[in-house]
Structure formats: C-alpha cells, structure tokens
Short mmCIF file of C-alpha atoms and ligand atoms in Angstrom, two decimals:
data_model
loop_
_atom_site.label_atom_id
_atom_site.label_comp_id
_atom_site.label_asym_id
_atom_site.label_seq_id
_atom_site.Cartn_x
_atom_site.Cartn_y
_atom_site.Cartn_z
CA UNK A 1 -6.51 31.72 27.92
CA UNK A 2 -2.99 32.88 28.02
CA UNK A 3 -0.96 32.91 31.16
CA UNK A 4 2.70 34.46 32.18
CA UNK A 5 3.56 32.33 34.38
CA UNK A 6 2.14 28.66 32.08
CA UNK A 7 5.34 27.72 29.58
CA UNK A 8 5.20 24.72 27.78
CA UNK A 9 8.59 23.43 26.49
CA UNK A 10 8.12 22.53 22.35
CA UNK A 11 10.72 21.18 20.22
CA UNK A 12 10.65 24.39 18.60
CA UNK A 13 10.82 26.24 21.56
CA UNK A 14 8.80 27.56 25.04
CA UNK A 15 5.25 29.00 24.50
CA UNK A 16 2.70 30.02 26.31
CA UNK A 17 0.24 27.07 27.22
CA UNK A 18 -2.70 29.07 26.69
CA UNK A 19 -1.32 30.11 22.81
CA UNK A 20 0.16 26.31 22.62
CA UNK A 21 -3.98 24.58 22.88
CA UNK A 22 -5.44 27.49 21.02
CA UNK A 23 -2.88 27.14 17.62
CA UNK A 24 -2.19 23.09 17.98
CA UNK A 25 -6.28 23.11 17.67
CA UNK A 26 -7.32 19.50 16.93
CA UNK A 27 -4.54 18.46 15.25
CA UNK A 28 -3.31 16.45 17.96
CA UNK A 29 -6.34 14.26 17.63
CA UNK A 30 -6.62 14.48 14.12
CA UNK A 31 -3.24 13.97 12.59
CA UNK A 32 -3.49 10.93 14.13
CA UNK A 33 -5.04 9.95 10.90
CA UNK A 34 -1.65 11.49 9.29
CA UNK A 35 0.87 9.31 10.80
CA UNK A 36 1.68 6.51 8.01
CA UNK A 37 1.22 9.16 5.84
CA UNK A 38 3.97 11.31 7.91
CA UNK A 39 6.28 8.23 8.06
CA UNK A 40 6.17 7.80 4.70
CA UNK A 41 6.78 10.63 3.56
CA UNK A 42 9.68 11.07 5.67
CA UNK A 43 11.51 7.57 4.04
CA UNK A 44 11.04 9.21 0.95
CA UNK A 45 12.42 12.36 2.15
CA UNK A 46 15.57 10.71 3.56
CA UNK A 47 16.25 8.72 0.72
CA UNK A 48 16.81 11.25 -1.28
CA UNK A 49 19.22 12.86 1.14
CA UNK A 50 21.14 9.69 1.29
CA UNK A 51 21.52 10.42 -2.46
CA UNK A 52 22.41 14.08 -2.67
CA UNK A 53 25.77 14.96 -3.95
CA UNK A 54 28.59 13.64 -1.20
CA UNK A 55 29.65 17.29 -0.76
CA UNK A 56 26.41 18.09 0.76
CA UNK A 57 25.07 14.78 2.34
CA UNK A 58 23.82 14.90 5.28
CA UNK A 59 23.09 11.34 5.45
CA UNK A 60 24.90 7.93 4.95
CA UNK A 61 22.48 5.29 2.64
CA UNK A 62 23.17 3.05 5.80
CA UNK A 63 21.60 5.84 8.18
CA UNK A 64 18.57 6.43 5.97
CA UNK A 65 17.94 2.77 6.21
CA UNK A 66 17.98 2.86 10.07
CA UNK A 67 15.77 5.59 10.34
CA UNK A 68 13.27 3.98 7.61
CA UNK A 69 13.24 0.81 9.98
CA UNK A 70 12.20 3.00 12.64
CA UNK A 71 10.01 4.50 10.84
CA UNK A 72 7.96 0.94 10.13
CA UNK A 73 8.30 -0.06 14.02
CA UNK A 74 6.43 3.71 14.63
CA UNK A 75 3.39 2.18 12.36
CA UNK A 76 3.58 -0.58 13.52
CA UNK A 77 3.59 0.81 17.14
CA UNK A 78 0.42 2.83 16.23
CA UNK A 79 -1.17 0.20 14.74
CA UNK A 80 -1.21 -1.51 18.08
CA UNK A 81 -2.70 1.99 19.61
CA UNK A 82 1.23 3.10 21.24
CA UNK A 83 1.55 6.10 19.75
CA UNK A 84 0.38 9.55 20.88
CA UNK A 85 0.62 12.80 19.67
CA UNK A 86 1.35 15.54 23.27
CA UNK A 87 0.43 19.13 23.30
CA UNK A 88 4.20 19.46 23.19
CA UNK A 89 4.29 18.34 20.16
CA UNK A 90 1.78 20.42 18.23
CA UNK A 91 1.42 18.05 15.86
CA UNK A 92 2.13 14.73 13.77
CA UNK A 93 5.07 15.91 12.31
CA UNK A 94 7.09 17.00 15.78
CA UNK A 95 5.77 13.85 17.42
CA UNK A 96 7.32 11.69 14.54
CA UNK A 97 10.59 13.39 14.96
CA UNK A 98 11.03 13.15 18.51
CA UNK A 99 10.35 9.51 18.37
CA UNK A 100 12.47 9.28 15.92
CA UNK A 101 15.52 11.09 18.14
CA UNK A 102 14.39 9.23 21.43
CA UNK A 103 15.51 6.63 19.19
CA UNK A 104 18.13 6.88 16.93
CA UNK A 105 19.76 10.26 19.06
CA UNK A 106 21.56 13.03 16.87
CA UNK A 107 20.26 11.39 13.81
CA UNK A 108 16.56 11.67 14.40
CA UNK A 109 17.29 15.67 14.50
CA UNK A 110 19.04 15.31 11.03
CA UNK A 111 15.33 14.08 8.93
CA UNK A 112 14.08 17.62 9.41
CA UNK A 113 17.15 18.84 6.77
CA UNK A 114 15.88 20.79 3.69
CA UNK A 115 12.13 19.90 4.75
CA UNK A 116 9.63 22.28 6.63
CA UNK A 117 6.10 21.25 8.26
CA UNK A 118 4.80 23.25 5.92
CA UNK A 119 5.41 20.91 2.55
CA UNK A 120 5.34 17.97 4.71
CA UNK A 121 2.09 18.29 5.86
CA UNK A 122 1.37 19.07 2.22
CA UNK A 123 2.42 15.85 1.05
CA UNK A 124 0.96 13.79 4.33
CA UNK A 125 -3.20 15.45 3.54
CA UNK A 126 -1.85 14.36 -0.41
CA UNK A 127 -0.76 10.79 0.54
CA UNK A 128 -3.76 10.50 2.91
CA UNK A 129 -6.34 11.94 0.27
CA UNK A 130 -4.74 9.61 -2.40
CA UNK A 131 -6.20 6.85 -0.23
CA UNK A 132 -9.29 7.87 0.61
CA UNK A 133 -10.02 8.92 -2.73
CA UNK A 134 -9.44 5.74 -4.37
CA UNK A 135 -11.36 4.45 -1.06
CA UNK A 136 -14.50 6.82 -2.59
CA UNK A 137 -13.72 5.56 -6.41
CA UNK A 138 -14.50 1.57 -5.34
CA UNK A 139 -17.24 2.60 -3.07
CA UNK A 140 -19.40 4.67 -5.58
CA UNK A 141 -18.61 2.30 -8.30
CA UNK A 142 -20.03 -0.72 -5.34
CA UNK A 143 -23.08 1.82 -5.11
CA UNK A 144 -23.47 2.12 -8.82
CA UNK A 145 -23.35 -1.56 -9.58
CA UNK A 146 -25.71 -2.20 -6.95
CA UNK A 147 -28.23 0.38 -8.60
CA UNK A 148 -27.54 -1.02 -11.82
CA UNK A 149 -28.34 -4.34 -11.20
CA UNK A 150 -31.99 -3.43 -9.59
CA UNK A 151 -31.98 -1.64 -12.41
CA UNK A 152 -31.72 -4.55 -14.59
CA UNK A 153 -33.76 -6.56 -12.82
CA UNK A 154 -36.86 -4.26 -12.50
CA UNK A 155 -36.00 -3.18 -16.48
CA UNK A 156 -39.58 -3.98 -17.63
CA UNK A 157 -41.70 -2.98 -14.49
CA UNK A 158 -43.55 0.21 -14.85
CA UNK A 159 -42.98 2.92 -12.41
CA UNK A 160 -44.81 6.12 -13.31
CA UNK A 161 -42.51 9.10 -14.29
CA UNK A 162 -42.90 11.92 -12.89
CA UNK A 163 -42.37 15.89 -13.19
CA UNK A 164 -43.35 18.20 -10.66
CA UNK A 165 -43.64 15.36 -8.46
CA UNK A 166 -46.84 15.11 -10.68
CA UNK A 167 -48.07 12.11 -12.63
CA UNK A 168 -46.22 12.85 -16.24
CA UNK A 169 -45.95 9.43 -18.42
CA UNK A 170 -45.02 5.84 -18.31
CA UNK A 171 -41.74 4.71 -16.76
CA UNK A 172 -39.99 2.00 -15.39
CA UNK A 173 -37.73 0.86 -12.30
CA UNK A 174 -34.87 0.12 -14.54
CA UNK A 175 -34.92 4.02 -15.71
CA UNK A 176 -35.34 5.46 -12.21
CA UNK A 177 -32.29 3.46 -11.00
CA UNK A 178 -30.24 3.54 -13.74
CA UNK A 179 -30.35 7.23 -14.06
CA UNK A 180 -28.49 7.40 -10.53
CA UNK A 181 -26.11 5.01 -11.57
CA UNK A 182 -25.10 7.45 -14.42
CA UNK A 183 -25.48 10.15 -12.40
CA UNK A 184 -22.67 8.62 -9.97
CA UNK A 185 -20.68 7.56 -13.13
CA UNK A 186 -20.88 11.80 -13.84
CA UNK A 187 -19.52 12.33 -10.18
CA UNK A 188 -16.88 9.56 -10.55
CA UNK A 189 -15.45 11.73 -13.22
CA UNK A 190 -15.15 14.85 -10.96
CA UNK A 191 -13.63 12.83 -8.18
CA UNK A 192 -10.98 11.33 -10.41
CA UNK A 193 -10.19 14.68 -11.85
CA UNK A 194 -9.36 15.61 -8.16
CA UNK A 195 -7.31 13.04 -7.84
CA UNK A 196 -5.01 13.62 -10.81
CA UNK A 197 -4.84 16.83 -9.21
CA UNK A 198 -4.26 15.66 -5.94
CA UNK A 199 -1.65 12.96 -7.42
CA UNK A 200 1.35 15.30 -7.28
CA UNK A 201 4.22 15.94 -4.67
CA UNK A 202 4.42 18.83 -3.12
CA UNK A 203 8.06 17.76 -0.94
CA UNK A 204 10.98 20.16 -1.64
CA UNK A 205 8.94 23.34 -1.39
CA UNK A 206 10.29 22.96 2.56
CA UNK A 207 8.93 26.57 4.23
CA UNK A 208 7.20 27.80 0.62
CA UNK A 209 10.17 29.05 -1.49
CA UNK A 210 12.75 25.85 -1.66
CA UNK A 211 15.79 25.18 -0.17
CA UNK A 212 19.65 26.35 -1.11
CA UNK A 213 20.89 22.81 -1.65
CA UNK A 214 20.75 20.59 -4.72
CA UNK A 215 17.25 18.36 -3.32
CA UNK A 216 15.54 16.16 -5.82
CA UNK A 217 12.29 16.81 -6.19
CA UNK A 218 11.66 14.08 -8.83
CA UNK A 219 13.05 11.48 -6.85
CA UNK A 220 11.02 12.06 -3.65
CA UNK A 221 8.08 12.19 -5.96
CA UNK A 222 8.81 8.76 -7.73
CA UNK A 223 9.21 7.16 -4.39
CA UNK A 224 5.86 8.33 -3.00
CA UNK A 225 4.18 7.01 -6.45
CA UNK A 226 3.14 10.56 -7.16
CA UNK A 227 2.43 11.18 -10.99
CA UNK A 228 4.85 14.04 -11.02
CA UNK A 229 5.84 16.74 -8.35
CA UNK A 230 4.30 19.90 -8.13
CA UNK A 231 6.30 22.06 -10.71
CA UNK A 232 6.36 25.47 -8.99
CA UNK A 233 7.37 25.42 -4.91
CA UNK A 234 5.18 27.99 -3.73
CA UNK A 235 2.01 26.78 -5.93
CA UNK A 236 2.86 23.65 -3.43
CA UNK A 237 1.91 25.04 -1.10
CA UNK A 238 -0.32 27.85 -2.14
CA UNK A 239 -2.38 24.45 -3.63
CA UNK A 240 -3.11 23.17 0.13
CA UNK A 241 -6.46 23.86 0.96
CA UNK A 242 -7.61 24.49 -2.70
CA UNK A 243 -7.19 21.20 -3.75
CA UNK A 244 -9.08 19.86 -0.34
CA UNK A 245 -11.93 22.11 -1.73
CA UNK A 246 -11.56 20.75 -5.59
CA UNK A 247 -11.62 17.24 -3.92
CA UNK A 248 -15.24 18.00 -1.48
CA UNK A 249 -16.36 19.72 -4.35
CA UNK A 250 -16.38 16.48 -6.00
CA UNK A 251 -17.78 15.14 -3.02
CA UNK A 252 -20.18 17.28 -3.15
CA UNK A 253 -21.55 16.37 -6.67
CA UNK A 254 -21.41 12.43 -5.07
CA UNK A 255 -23.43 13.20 -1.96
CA UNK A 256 -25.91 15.54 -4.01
CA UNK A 257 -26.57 12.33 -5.82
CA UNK A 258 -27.02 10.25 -2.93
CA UNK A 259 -29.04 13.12 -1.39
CA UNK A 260 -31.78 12.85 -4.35
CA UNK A 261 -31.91 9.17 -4.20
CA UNK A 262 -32.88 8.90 -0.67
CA UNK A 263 -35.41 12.09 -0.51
CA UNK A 264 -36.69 9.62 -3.86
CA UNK A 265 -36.74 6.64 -1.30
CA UNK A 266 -38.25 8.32 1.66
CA UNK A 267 -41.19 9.22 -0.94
CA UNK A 268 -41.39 6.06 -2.59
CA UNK A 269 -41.45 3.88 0.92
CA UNK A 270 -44.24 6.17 2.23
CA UNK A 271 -47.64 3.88 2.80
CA UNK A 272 -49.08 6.55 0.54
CA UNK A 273 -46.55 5.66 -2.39
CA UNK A 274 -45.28 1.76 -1.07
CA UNK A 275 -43.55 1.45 -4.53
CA UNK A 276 -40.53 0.27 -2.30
CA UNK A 277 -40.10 -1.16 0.91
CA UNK A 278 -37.04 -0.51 2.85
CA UNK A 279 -34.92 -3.77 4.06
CA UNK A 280 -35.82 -4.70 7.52
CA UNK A 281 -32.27 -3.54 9.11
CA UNK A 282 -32.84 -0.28 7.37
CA UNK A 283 -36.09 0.66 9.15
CA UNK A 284 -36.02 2.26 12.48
CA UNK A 285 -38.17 2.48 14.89
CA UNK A 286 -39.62 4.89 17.68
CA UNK A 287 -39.43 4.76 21.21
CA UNK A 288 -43.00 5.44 21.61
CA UNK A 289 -45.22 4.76 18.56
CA UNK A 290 -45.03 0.55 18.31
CA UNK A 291 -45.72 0.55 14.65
CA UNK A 292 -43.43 2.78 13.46
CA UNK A 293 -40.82 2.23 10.46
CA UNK A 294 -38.31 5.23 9.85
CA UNK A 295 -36.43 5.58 7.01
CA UNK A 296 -33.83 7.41 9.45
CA UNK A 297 -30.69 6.52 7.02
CA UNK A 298 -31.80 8.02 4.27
CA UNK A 299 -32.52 10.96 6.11
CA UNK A 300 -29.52 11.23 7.63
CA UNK A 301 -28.14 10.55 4.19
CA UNK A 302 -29.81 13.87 3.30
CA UNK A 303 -28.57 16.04 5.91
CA UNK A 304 -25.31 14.63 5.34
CA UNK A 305 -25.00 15.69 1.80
CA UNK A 306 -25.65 19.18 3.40
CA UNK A 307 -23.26 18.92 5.94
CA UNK A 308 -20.26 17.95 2.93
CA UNK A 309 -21.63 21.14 1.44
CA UNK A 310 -20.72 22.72 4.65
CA UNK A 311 -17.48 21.53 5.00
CA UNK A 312 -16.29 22.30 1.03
CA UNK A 313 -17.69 26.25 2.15
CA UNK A 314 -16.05 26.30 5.41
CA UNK A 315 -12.77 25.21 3.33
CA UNK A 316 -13.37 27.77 0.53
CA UNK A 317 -13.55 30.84 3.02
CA UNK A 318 -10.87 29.97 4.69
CA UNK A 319 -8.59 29.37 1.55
CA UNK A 320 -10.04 32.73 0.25
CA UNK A 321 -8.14 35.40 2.55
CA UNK A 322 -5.10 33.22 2.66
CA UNK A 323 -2.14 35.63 1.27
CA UNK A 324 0.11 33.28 -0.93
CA UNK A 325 2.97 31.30 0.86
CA UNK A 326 2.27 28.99 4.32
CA UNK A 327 -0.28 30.77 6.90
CA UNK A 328 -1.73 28.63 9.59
CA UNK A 329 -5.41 28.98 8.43
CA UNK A 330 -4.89 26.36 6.71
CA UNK A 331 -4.24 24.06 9.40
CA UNK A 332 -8.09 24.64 9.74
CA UNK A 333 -8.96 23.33 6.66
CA UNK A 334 -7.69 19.92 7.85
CA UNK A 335 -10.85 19.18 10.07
CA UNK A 336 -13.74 19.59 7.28
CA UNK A 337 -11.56 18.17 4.88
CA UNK A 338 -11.42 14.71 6.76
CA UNK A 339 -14.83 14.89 7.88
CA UNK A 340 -16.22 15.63 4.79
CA UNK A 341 -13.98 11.98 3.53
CA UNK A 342 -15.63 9.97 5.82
CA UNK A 343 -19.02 11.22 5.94
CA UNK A 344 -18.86 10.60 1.53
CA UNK A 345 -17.33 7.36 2.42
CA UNK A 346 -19.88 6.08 5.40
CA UNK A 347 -23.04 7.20 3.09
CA UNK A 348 -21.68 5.39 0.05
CA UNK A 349 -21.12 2.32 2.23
CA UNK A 350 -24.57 1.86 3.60
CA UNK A 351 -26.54 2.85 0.84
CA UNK A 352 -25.24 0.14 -1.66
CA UNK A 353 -26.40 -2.94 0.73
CA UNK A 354 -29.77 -0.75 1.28
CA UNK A 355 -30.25 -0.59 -2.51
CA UNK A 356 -29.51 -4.43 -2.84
CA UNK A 357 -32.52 -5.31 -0.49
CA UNK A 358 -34.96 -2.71 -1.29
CA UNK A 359 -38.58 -4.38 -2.17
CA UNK A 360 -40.54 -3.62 -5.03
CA UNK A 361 -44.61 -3.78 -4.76
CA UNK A 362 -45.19 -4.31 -8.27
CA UNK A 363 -49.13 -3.82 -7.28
CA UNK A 364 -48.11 0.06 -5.62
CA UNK A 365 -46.43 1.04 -8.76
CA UNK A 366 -49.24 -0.13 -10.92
CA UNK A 367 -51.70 1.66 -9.22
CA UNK A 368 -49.97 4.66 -9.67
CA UNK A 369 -50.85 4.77 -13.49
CA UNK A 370 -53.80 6.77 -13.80
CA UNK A 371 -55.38 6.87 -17.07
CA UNK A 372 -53.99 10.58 -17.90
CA UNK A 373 -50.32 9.51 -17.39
CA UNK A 374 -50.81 8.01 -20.94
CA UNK A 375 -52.24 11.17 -22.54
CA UNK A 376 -48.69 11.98 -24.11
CA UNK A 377 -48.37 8.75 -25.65
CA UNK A 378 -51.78 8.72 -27.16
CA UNK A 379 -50.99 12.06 -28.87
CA UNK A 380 -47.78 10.41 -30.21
CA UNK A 381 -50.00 7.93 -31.61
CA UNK A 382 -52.44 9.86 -33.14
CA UNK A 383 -48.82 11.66 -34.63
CA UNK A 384 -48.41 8.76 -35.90
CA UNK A 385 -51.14 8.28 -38.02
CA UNK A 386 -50.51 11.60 -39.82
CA UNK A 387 -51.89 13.70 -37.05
CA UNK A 388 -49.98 17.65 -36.64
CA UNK A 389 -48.47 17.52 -32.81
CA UNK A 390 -50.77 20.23 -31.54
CA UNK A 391 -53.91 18.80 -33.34
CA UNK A 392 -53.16 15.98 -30.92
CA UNK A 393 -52.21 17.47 -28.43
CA UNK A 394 -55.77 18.94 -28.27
CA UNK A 395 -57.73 16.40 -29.29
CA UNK A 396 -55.93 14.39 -26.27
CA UNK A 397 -56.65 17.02 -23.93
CA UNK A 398 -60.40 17.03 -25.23
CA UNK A 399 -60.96 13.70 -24.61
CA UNK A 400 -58.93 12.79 -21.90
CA UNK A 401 -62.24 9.75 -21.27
CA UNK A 402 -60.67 7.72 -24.40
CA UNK A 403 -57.48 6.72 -22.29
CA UNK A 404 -59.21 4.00 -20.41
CA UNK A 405 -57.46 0.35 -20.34
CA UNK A 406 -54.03 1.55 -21.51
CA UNK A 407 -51.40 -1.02 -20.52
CA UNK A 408 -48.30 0.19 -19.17
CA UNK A 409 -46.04 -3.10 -20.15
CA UNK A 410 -47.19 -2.15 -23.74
CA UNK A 411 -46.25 1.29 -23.28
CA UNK A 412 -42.67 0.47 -21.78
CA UNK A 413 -41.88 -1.34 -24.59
CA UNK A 414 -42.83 0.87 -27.11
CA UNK A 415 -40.23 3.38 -25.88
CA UNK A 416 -37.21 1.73 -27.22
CA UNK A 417 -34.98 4.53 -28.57
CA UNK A 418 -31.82 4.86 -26.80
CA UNK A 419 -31.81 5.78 -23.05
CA UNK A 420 -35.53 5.18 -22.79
CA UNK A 421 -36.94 2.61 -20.75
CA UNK A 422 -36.80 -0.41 -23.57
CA UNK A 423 -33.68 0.96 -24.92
CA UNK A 424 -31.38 1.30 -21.82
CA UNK A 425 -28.13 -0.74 -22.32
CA UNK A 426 -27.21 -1.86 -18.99
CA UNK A 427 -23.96 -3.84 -19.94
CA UNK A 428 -22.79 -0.70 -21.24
CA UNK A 429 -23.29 1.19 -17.63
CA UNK A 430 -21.52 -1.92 -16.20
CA UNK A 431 -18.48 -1.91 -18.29
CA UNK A 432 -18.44 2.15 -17.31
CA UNK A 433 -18.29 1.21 -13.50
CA UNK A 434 -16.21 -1.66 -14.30
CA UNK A 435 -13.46 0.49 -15.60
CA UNK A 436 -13.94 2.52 -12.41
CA UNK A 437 -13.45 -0.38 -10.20
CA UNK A 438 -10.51 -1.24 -12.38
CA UNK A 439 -8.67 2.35 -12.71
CA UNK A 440 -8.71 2.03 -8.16
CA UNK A 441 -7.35 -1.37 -8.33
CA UNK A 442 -4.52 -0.42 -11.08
CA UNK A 443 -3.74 2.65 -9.13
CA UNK A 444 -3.88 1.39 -5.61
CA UNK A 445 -1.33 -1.22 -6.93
CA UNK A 446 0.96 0.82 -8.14
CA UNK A 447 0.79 3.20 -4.99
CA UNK A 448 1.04 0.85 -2.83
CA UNK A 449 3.90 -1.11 -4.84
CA UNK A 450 5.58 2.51 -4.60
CA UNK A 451 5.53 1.97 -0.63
CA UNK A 452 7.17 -1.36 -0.07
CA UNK A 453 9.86 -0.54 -2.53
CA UNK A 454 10.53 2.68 -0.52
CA UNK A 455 10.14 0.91 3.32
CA UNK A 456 11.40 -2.80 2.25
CA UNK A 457 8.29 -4.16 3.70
CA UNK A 458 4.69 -4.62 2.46
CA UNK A 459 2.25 -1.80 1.93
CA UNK A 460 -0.12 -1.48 4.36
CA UNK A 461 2.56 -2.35 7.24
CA UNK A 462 1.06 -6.06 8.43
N1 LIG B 501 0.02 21.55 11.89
C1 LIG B 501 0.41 22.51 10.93
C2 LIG B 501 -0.64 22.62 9.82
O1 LIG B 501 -1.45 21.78 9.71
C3 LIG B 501 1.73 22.15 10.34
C4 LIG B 501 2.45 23.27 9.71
C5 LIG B 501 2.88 24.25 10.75
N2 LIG B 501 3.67 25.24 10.14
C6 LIG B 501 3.94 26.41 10.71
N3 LIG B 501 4.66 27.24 10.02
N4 LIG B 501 3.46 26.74 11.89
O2 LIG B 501 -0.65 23.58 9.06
#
C-alpha cells in the first residue's frame, strides 16, 4: 500500500515504502543466492577499470586490489551468515556497494563507474546459472550411471514390454533402464546447449546501450571465464530472461524424463505388478493405515516435473511482452528461474540412490509373461521358415493355443540386433555419461581457475 507520509531513504534516492516492498519483491531474500556471484563480478569489473587508458581511469591497480580484498572478506562474511540484504537496499547489487563504501569510503561509490544493475545482474543470474548448470550436468550423468548399471546387471532378466500399458512382447530390465539412461544422455545435450548459451558475458552493456568510455568488454569476459562476451549490448540484455527459459526448457526435457521413470516405478512397485520394490528409506508411510508403503518421492517427483513446466511458462510470458532494452519484469523471472534449478537439482539427487537400491522380484516379472506376449515372435519364426509376414501373422492369431511353454530367457537372447535387449552395448552408454561427467569437471576447472586468478585466493572462498 502506498503512503505520503512513509519515505524510505535508498541509495538511489527516497521512495515511497509502500512502492519500495512492492518493486524490491523477493529479491531481498533471493539474491541472497547472487552475492558471490555479485562480488565477482564486480573484481572483474574493476579490474578492467584499473586498466582503462590513464586519461580516463577512474581507478589506481592498487585501489582495485583493495576493493577486491573486500570483496573476499564480504563472502567470506556471508559465508558465516553476516550479511543481509535491507529493504533499503532493493537488492544484491546496492547492498554490495554500500558495504563496500561503509568500508573503503569515496572509493566504494567509484565500482558503480560505466556499470548499471541492469548488466550486472545479467552477468550475476549468468555466473550463478554457470554453476548450477554444471551442478545439473554431474547430477544427471550420477543418475544415468546409476540406471545404467541396474541396467547391466538385470541385462538378461525378462521384463515384459509393453504398449498401451498392454502386454506387447518379451523384454528385459536392462532395456527398460537403459532406455532412461539414453533418454537423460538426450536431455544432457539440451542442457549443455544452454549452457554454451548461457557461457557469455553480458558486462559492458551497463543500462542496455553501452557506455561513452573506452571499457573492455573482452577483458571482463576473460576474467569471469566466460567463452566470449555477448557481441551486441542490448541483445545482453534483451537475452535475460530468454536464456533462463532456454535453460528450464532444458530442464524441462530432464524432469519429463524423471517424470516417466517414476509414474514407471509407482506402477511397477504396485503389489499388483511387484516387479520392483522400492528401498526401505524410500517408502513412506501413513499416519493411519499400519501397513502402508508410499512411493511418495516418486510422486512428488511427478508433480515436480510439472511444477518446472510451470516455472519455464511463467518465465516465457513474462519475457513475451517485454519491449527490448531493461524493464523490471524481468526481475520476476528471477524467482521461477531459481526454483525451477533446485527443484531439477533435488529430484536428480534422490532418484540416483533410489535407483541404486531398487529390488527386482525376478518371480513378479516372470509371471507377467503370458503366453500371447510371444505371439509376435512366433510369427517371426514362422517368417523365418519362408512364411509371408501376414500369413503369419494370421496363422498366429488363429492359434494363439500353440504358444504354450515359450521361454522368455530364450527369447531375450534371440533379439540381439543392435539396441535390442541382447544387443545393448552398455560400455558404450558409459563412456557417453563418462564424457559428461568429464566435460563438468574440465569446465568447472577452468571456471573456477578463472576466479582465483581474478580474487588472488581459491575458488570457492574457503
Ligand atoms: N533487482 C533488479 C532486477 O533483478 C536489478 C536491476 C534493477 N534495474 C532497474 N533499472 N531498476 O532486475
């Protein structure tokens, strides 16, 4: 509610206190999660200054240096829990520069030269998705390696395959979860796509249009680790919020994986199926039925997927009537964006122990080949002997009696062509997550190499 006679004093000036809660929003709770980010992004920021032509500097090399020191004591203040973003403040970026003047005086008000909140921010949600992405990248590929080695170790026992949920032929447990971990080595590709995206500096663009003094762009990036900066200044900032929907897009994909997997799993663990028995620390109970056994994660892993869904929509529509250049929608994206992270991230996490420990009731599955699940393989064979396709298919359906005593071991094994269940190469999907796990510990050592060249300290702060 807005009120005459309720100022609040900003650093960027008074304004009503009603107006002041209603635009800062969440963002001083959230950009809590922006701070190293912020500080970072600020050492790279003054470096460059430090280095600008001398007719134009606004900063010694020496002065850049104290406020980069400062800058570490800040994270390592708020790694102790001493730092808080005010309502004054708006957000993470005012709150960094008034500690910064509290502290070093008139040169904490010189770090805001040639910079505006609106590329810094930019660069902070980059810096901070660069992170969390690679955070995604080494959980999936933990999720995948855990599917593909049940995979491998149930390769040979039958599962029937379904379509339609519907009886439909012989299959195994090795092709059920090895098809998700392929599936996730799909979504890996999406995610990392985002990421190159993602992996460019947006600094220099300052309010949307760039700045009348000689700033290097390239430098700033090259600190950061960035692949490259953003070439065109207002497409850097014109990109925020886009690229937070290209990257839950790609969460998206992830989480519709996951989603399909559990509503599998909840099937699969009923008593009706019992193909699979959920680890004891994954079943959850009821506070009134004694016996109970709820596959609660995996539901929640379901609704979950939808809520991702939710949050790459709610990001899209608000991107979508966003003229070009900085408008403060886009501080909005900023909430679905992080939960839509960490939701990806928590599911990945507690799925790849429950995949690890699931049981398999070798008995359960067998029962579940009725004799008609081998009609398609008996016409094959009758193909085989010089039988035309539909002739067998006919004389299958006509005598459906004559598929007694089939054995589905046998029939596994006769299915040997590549990608069926005798002819799935599981070393190959491991080297493919492998190079996953790989490409996040390459990159994260390079990033994070980047970040104790630019601070003189090790990345993360200890
Ligand atoms: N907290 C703001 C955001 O997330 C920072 C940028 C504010 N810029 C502005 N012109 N009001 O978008």
């Amino acid at each position: 509610m807005t009120s005459q006679n309720s100022k609040r004093k900003t650093t960027v000036g008074v304004v009503d206190a009603g107006v002041l809660a209603y635009t800062a929003g969440r963002d001083v709770e959230l950009d809590r999660a922006l701070l190293e980010a912020d500080c970072v992004g600020t050492a790279a920021h003054v470096t460059m200054l430090a280095r600008m032509p001398k007719e134009c500097r606004v900063l010694s090399p020496a002065e850049a240096h104290k406020v980069i020191a400062a800058l570490v004591a800040l994270v390592r203040r708020a790694k102790a829990g001493n730092f808080a973003i005010t309502l004054a403040d708006q957000d993470v970026h005012l709150a960094v520069e008034r500690n910064l003047t509290a502290k070093l005086g008139d040169l904490g008000k010189k770090v805001h030269t040639c910079r505006s909140r609106n590329d810094q921010v930019a660069v902070d949600l980059r810096l901070f998705a660069k992170e969390e992405l690679l955070g995604v990248l080494g959980e999936l590929a933990a999720l995948a390696d855990a599917l593909n080695d049940f995979a491998r170790s149930h390769a040979a026992v039958p599962m029937v395959g379904r379509t339609h949920l519907q009886p439909a032929m012989p299959s195994s447990v090795g092709l059920w979860a090895n098809a998700y971990a392929e599936s996730l080595l799909d979504d890996a590709a999406l995610v990392l796509a985002a990421f190159h995206l993602n992996d460019q500096c947006p600094l220099g663009a300052a309010a949307s249009y760039g700045v009348p003094l000689p700033i290097d762009r390239q430098l700033v990036s090259d600190l950061l680790g960035f692949s490259r900066p953003v070439g065109n200044v207002l497409h850097a900032i014109n990109s925020r919020g886009k690229l937070e929907s290209v990257i839950l897009g790609a969460l998206t994909q992830v989480m519709l994986t996951v989603s399909r997997l559990a509503q599998d799993l909840v099937l699969f663990t009923m008593p009706e199926f019992g193909y699979f028995v959920l680890p004891e620390a994954f079943s959850t109970g009821s506070s009134i039925m004694p016996q109970k056994k709820n596959p609660d994660v995996l539901e929640l892993v379901r609704s979950r997927a939808a809520r991702v869904t939710a949050c790459q929509t709610a990001v899209l529509d608000i991107v979508r009537s966003a003229a070009s250049g900085y408008n403060r929608d886009l501080q909005d994206a900023k909430e679905p964006f992080m939960e839509g992270l960490a939701m990806t991230r928590a599911t990945l996490r507690i799925l790849a122990p429950l995949i690890t420990g699931l049981g398999v009731n070798r008995e359960a599955l067998r029962e579940g080949f009725s004799p008609e699940v081998f009609a398609t393989d008996r016409a094959l064979e009758l193909v085989a002997g010089g039988m035309p396709f539909r002739d067998a298919y006919h004389h299958v359906k006509e005598h459906l009696d004559e598929l007694q005593n089939m054995d589905p071991a046998a029939a596994l094994a006769r299915k040997t062509h590549l990608g069926a269940p005798a002819g799935l190469d599981f070393a190959a999907t491991a080297a493919r997550i492998a190079a996953v796990a790989d490409l996040v510990t390459d990159e994260r050592a390079e990033f994070h190499a980047a970040l104790a060249d630019l601070l003189g300290t090790q990345w993360p702060v200890g």
